[in-house]
Tab-separated table of C-alpha atoms in Angstrom:
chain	number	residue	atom	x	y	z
L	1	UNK	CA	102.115	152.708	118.522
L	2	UNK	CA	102.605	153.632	121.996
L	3	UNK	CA	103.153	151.164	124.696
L	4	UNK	CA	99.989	152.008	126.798
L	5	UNK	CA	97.983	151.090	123.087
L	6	UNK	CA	100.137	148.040	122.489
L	7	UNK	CA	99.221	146.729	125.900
L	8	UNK	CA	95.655	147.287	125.082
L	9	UNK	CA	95.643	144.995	121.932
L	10	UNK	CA	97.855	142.391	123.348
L	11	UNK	CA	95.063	142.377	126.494
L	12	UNK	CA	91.975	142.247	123.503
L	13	UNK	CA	93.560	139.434	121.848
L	14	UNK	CA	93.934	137.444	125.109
L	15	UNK	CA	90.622	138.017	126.024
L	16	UNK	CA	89.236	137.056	122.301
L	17	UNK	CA	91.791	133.954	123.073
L	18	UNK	CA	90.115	133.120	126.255
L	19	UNK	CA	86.573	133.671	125.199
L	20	UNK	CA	87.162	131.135	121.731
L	21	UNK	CA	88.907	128.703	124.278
L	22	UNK	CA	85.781	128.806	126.615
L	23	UNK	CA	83.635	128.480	123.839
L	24	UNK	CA	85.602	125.255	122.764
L	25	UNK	CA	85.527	123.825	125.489
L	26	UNK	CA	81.228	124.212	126.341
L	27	UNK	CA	81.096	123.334	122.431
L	28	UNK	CA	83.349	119.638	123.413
L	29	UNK	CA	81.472	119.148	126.340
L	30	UNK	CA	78.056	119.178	125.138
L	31	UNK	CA	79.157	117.153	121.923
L	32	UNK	CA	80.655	114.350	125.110
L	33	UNK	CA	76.843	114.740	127.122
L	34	UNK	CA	74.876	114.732	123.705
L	35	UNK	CA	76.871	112.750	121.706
L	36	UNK	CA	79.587	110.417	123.092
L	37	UNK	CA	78.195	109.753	126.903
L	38	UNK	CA	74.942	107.611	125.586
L	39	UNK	CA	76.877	105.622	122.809
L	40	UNK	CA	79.570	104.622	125.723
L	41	UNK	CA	76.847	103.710	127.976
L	42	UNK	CA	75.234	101.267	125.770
L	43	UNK	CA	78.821	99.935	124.788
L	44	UNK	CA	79.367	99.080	128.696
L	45	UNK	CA	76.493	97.907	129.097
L	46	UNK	CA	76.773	95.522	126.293
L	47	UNK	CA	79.860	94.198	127.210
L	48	UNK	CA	79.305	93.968	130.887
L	49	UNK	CA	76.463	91.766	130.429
L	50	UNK	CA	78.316	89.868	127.511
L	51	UNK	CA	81.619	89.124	130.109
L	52	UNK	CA	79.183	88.232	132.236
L	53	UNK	CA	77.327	85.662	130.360
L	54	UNK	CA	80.888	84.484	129.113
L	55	UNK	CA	81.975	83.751	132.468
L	56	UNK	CA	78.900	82.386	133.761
L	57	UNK	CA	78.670	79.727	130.624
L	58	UNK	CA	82.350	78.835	130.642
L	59	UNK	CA	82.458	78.255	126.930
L	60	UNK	CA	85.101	76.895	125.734
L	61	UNK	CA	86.439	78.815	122.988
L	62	UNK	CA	89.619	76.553	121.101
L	63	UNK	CA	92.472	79.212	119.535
L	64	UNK	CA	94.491	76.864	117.072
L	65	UNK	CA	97.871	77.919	115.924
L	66	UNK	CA	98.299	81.348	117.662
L	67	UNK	CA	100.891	82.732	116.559
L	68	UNK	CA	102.947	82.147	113.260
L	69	UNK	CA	105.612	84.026	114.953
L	70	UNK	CA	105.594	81.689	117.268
L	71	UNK	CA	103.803	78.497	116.848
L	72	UNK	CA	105.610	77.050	119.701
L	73	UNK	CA	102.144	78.542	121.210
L	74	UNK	CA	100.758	75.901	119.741
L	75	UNK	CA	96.803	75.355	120.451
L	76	UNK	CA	94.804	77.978	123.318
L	77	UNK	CA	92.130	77.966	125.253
L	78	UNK	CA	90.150	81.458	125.774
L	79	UNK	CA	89.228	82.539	128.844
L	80	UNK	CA	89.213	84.540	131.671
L	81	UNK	CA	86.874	87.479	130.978
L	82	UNK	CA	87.054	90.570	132.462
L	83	UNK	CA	85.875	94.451	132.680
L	84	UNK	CA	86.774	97.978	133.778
L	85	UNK	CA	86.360	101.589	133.085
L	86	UNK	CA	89.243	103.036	135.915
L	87	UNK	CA	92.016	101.507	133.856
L	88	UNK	CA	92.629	99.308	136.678
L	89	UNK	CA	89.929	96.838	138.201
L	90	UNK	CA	87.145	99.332	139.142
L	91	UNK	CA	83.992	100.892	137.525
L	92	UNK	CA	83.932	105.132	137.257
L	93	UNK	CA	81.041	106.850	137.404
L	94	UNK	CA	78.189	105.942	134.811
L	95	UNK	CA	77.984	109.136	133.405
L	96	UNK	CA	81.777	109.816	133.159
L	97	UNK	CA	82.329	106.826	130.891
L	98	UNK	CA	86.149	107.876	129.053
L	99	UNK	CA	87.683	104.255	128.496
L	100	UNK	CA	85.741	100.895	128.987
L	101	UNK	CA	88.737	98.180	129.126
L	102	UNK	CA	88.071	94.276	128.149
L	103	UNK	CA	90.638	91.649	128.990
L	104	UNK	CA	90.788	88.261	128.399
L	105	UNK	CA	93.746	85.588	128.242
L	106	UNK	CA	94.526	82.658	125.522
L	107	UNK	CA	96.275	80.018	128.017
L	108	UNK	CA	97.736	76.458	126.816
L	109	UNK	CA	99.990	74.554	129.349
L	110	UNK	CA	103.242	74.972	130.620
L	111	UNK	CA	106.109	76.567	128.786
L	112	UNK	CA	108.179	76.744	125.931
L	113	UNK	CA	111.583	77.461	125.679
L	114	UNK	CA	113.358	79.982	122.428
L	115	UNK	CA	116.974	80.516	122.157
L	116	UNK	CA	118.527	83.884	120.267
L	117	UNK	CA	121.632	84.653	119.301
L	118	UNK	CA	123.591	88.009	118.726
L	119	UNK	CA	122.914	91.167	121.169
L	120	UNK	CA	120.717	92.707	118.709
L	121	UNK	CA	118.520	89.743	118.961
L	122	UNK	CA	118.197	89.385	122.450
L	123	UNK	CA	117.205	92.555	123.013
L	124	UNK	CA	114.573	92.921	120.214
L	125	UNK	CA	113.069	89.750	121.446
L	126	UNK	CA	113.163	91.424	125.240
L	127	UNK	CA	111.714	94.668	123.825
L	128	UNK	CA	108.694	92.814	121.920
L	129	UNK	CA	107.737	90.172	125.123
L	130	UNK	CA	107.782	93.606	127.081
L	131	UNK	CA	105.294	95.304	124.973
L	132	UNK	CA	102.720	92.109	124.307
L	133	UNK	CA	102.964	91.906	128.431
L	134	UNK	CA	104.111	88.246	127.866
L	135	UNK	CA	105.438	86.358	131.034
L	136	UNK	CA	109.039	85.653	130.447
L	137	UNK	CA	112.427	84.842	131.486
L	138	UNK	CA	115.967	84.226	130.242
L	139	UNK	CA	118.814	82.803	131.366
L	140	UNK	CA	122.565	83.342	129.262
L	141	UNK	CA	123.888	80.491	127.404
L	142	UNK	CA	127.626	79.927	126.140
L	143	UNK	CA	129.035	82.201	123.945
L	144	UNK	CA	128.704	80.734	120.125
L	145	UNK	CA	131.695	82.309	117.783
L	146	UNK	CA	131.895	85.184	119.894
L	147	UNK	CA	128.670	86.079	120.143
L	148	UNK	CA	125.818	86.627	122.974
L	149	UNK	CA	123.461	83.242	122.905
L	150	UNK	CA	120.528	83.242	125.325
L	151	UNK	CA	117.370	81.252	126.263
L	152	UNK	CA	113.933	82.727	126.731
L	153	UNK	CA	111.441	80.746	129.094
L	154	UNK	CA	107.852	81.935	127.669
L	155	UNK	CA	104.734	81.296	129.328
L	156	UNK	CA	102.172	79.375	127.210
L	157	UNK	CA	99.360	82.811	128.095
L	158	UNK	CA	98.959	85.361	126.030
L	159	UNK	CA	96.803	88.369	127.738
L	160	UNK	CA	94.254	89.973	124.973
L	161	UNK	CA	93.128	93.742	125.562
L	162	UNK	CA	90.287	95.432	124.187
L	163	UNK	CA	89.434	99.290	124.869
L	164	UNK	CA	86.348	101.708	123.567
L	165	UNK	CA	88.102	105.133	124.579
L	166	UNK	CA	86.824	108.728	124.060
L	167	UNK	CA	88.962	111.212	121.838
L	168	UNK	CA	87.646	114.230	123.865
L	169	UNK	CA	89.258	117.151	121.498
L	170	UNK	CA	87.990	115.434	118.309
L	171	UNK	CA	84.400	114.020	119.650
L	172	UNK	CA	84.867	110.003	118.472
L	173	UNK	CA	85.034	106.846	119.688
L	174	UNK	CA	88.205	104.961	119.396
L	175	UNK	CA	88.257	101.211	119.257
L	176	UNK	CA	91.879	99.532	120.282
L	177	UNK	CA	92.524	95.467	120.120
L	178	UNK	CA	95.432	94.168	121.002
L	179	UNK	CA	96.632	90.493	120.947
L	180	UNK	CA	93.903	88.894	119.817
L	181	UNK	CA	95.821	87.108	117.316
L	182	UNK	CA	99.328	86.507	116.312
L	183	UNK	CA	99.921	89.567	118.199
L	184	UNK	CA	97.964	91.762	116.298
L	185	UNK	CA	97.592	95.728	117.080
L	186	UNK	CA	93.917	97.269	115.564
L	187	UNK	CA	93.097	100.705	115.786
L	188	UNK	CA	90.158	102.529	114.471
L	189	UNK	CA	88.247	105.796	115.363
L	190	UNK	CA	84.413	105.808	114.809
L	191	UNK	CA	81.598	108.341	114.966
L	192	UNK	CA	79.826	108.519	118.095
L	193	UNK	CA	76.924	107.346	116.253
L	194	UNK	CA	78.604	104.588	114.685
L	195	UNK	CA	78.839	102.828	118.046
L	196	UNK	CA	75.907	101.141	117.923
L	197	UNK	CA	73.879	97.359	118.389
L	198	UNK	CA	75.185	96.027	114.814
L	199	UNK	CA	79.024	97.280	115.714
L	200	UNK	CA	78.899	95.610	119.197
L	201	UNK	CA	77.588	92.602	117.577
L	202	UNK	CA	80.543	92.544	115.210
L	203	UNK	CA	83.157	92.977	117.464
L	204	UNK	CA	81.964	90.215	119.804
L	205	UNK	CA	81.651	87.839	116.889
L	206	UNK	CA	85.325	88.877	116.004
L	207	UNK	CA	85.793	88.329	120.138
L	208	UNK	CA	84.444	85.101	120.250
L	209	UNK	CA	86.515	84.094	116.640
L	210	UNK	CA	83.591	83.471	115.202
L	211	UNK	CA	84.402	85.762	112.443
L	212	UNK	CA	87.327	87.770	111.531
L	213	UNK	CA	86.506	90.037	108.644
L	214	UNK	CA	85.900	92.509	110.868
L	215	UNK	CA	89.574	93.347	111.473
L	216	UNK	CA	90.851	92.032	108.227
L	217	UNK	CA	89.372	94.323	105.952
L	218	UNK	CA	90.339	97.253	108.753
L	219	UNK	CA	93.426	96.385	109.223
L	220	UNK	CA	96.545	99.110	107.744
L	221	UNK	CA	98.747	97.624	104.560
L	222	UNK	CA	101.585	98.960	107.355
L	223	UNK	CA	100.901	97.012	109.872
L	224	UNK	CA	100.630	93.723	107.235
L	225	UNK	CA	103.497	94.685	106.189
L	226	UNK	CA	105.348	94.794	109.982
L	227	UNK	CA	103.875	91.482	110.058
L	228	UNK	CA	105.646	90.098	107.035
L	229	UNK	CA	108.757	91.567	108.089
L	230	UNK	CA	108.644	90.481	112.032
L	231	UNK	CA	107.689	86.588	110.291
L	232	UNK	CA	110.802	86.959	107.917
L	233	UNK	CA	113.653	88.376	110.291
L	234	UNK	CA	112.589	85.407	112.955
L	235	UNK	CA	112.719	82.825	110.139
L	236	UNK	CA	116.191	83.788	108.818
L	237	UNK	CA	117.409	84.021	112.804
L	238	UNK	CA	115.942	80.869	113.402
L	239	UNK	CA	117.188	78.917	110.247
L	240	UNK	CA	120.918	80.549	111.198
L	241	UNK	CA	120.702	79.475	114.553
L	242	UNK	CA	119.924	76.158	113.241
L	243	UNK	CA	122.619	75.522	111.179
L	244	UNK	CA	125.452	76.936	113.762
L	245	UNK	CA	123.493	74.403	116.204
L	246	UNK	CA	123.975	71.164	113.297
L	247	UNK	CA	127.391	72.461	112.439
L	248	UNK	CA	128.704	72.049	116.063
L	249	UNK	CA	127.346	69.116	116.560
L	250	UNK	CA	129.215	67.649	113.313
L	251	UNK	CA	131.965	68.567	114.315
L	252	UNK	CA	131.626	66.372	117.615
L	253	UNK	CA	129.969	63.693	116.592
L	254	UNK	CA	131.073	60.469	115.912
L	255	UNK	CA	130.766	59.736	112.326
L	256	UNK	CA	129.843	55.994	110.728
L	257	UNK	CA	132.662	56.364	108.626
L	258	UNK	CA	135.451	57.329	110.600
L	259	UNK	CA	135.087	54.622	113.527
L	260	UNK	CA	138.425	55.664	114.615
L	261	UNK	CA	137.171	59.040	115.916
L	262	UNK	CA	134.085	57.221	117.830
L	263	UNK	CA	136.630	54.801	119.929
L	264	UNK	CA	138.930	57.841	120.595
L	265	UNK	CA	136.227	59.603	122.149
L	266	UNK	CA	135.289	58.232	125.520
L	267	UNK	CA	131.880	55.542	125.791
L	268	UNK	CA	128.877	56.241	128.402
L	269	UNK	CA	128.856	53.780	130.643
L	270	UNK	CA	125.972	51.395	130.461
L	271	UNK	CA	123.881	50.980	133.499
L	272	UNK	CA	124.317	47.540	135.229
């Protein structure tokens, strides 16, 4: 083949190339105007009205026992509504819908305060508060037996996202839910024409806790399973800290049955 003939089918293909490409790409956007655009606009315009409503009424919505991976969360209130579909604070264009965001917070009062122990520790525990976009901060303690010891100052407010977002290339809907409880991460992708009143209706019932089967029969046997194993790695830390804790304070305590270490150690001075 000569190289004038070569060019000539290496200049064909591209063309076929950019011809199938353009063809893709009128074939994705009229499945978005036909097919997509009208199921996102009735999903904003459900939930705009719902956060709405939610904000208006100020129910009180009660979330008991947050986390069991950390029930020094203890019992939250739900609140705080709120919508975009920028990503940020703001409302795009109607008919350009790609991502409708829902936020919404699970607040108790004050603080709580969780020590860890070992490097490896610390810095899981600083890599998962990170990525829930918990409000935290830490302060080192003394060194226990060699090793790294630190206390993390958690926020009793745990921020709850929700997000309808179009997967342009493959023409769906995916749903995203993060947070809503004990950390929880939910992903599914639906049909455009799966997004419809009855869905919306389920997911604010599972919103509003009113029922969760919606995410528990969806949910992957992976991510129960990274559940089991994130409950089990902060029991054994926990119960090990524990112990070191009750050991050292044996060790330094005055015992009822050797009264001789008790008046070797010095006595607190009583007020007045």
């Amino acid at each position: 083949m000569g190289i004038l003939e070569q060019l000539r089918t290496e200049a064909a293909k591209k063309q076929q190339d950019q011809f199938s490409q353009k063809e893709l790409d009128q074939q994705l956007a009229a499945n978005y105007r036909r097919d997509i655009l009208p199921r996102m606009q009735q999903a904003f315009r459900f939930m705009k009205e719902l956060v709405d409503h939610l904000n208006f009424l100020e129910h009180a919505i009660e979330v008991e026992n947050y986390s069991d991976l950390y029930p020094q969360f203890g019992r939250l209130k739900q609140t705080n509504y709120k919508i975009n579909t920028d990503g940020i604070m703001g409302f795009t264009d109607i008919n350009k819908l790609m991502q409708i965001n829902v936020s919404y917070s699970c607040v108790g009062e004050g603080e709580f305060y969780l020590p860890r122990e070992g490097k490896g520790a610390i810095e899981r525990e600083i890599s998962f508060l990170h990525e829930k976009k918990l409000n935290f901060d830490w302060k080192p303690l003394p060194m226990r037996e060699g090793r790294v010891c630190t206390q993390f100052r958690i926020q009793r407010s745990v921020p709850v996202f929700l997000r309808f977002e179009v997967d342009y290339q493959q023409s769906k809907i995916k749903l995203q839910i993060r947070n809503h409880f004990n950390f929880d991460v939910f992903d599914k992708v639906f049909l455009p024409e799966e997004i419809n009143y009855e869905l919306l209706d389920e997911v604010t019932r599972f919103m509003l806790r009113k029922d969760h089967d919606f995410i528990r029969l969806s949910i992957s046997s992976e991510h129960l399973q990274d559940i089991r194993q994130r409950l089990e790695q902060h029991k054994r830390e926990q119960d090990a800290l524990q112990r070191r804790i009750q050991q050292e304070d044996s060790e330094f305590k005055p015992r009822e049955d050797k009264p001789w270490l008790a008046r070797l150690l010095p006595s607190k001075k009583r007020d007045g």
